[in-house]
Amino acid sequence: MSTRKRLYAGTLAVLLGAATIFNAGVTKGEAESTTKNTYLVIFKDQQGLPAGFAEAINKAGGQVEDKLDKLGAVEVTSNNANFLKEVKKSALVLEAGVENTVYPEQTIEGQTVAVDDLADGADIYNQYMWDIKQVTNNGESWNLPGGTGLSVDGEDIVVGVIDTGIDYNHPDLKENYVGGKSFVPGYDDPIDQNSHGTHVAGSIAAKGRALGVGPDLKVTSYRVFGPSGGAATSHIADALMTAADDNVDVVNMSLGGYDWFQDPAYATKDIVADVQLFNRAIQYAIKKGVTVVGSAGNNAVDLRSPGKLSGDDKGATHRSPSSQTMIRVSAGGAQKNLAFYSNYGVGKIDVMAPGGDLGPNYDSSTGAGRDNSYLALSTVPLFNTNKEIIGHGYGYKGGTSMAAPKTAALAGVVIAKHGKDNLTPSQVKAIIQNSAEDLFKPGYDEQSGYGLINAVNALKLK
């Protein structure tokens, strides 16, 4: 089987005896005339939609379904098998391609416990949350200015969570939840029907029996995933653009996939439409002062070379969404090791954060020696068979999805120390990188980037 097929089938054997930890969106080929396909069309003008854009789409046999005016892009459906060829003839068009589907990253799953199953006064943080202790130096960072997420200027510091939604009624989250929006067709409520987003939110700002890195930070839900399945690139880009317009301070994106450029003539600098759209959305957010954090992915692969990632396939494979202007996070374990599933790569990782693994005795080739206590525990909803929330609890998960939100939370507390809107995203990123604990090779390395994030160091950095 080719490398590309292994990636898209999600069958790379990085884990036995646990859930598969990779899901990638497959970019489909051009449709036959009997099939309606969905496309992204990116125009040369990044500031808005050019005059005559609708005519160009109609002429090529397409119908505009959604407009992302501020990103210079539209989502289009068409039955025309030659739509891409025709629309690219327009002088207005920079790039066009079949719209990709992105999935929430699949995580290693451990047991879940309901709140009612715990003894009164149980302290989840003290007993189980080694990962939050690792980042905060056992809570030492909470004694420093801005360390809990309370801003020195009294303004709320908000982390937007682009994910499966948030269980905003969870007792450890409801105090810090400040609203949300859904971008999922047919689902207006930004509630979580998966658990992934709630776990992420708890790592950021839980305040109760569990504690996040910044227990006084605020979180808002930008739901892009329904109870199952993936999300269109345009919906994620729209969520990121909306978060920026809402003046959030940080955005966490624990999601992603891979884009494979099928044309062997493509150079690695060439980008397909959905990569271009992600890049525009990320830059839009950063220009509006939002620090954007993303997970590196859970396929245990080297991301540094798009050609090598494609293996025996011709062409180039890229992690997406990804950008050098983001903070890209690999996952570590309780022993400050690179987690066995984490992606890595020179120039592709900025820092490492605790994402959990299955312990020092775990053998990924046999599944033996698994210890769930080395996973990351956080807030989760409890569901009935219809994916309706019937309670609230705590659950173990592992993945770069669990590492990224700790970094997003650290970005939030760094901002809280300096005051809202007083640091640029590049300054926030530099503080996090320059204060990281150096691991592995001296200086920068492909596994941890600039090192393991450390809230105390970051808050003490001048």
XYZ file of C-alpha atoms in Angstrom, residues 7 10-22 106 108 258 297-301 339-344 357-358 362-367:
36
model
C -2.342 8.096 5.621
C -5.793 5.991 8.884
C -4.086 2.637 9.181
C -0.591 3.664 10.168
C 0.051 1.267 13.026
C 1.254 3.599 15.759
C -1.057 2.101 18.324
C -2.424 -1.314 19.198
C -5.040 -1.953 21.854
C -6.414 1.620 21.718
C -8.399 3.827 19.411
C -6.859 4.731 16.062
C -5.368 8.167 16.498
C -5.512 9.505 12.988
C -8.717 10.928 16.996
C -6.207 7.574 22.672
C -3.157 16.041 5.188
C -0.909 15.493 14.467
C -0.887 11.929 15.755
C 0.632 9.833 12.985
C 4.202 9.473 14.298
C 5.562 10.852 11.032
C 4.799 10.703 22.857
C 5.041 7.651 20.610
C 2.231 8.868 18.326
C 3.310 12.506 17.939
C 4.315 13.936 14.591
C 7.609 15.806 14.505
C 0.805 8.548 26.381
C 0.421 5.012 27.704
C 3.824 0.408 26.791
C 4.852 -1.512 23.685
C 3.181 0.073 20.667
C 3.917 -3.003 18.539
C 2.027 -5.400 20.824
C -0.216 -3.177 22.956
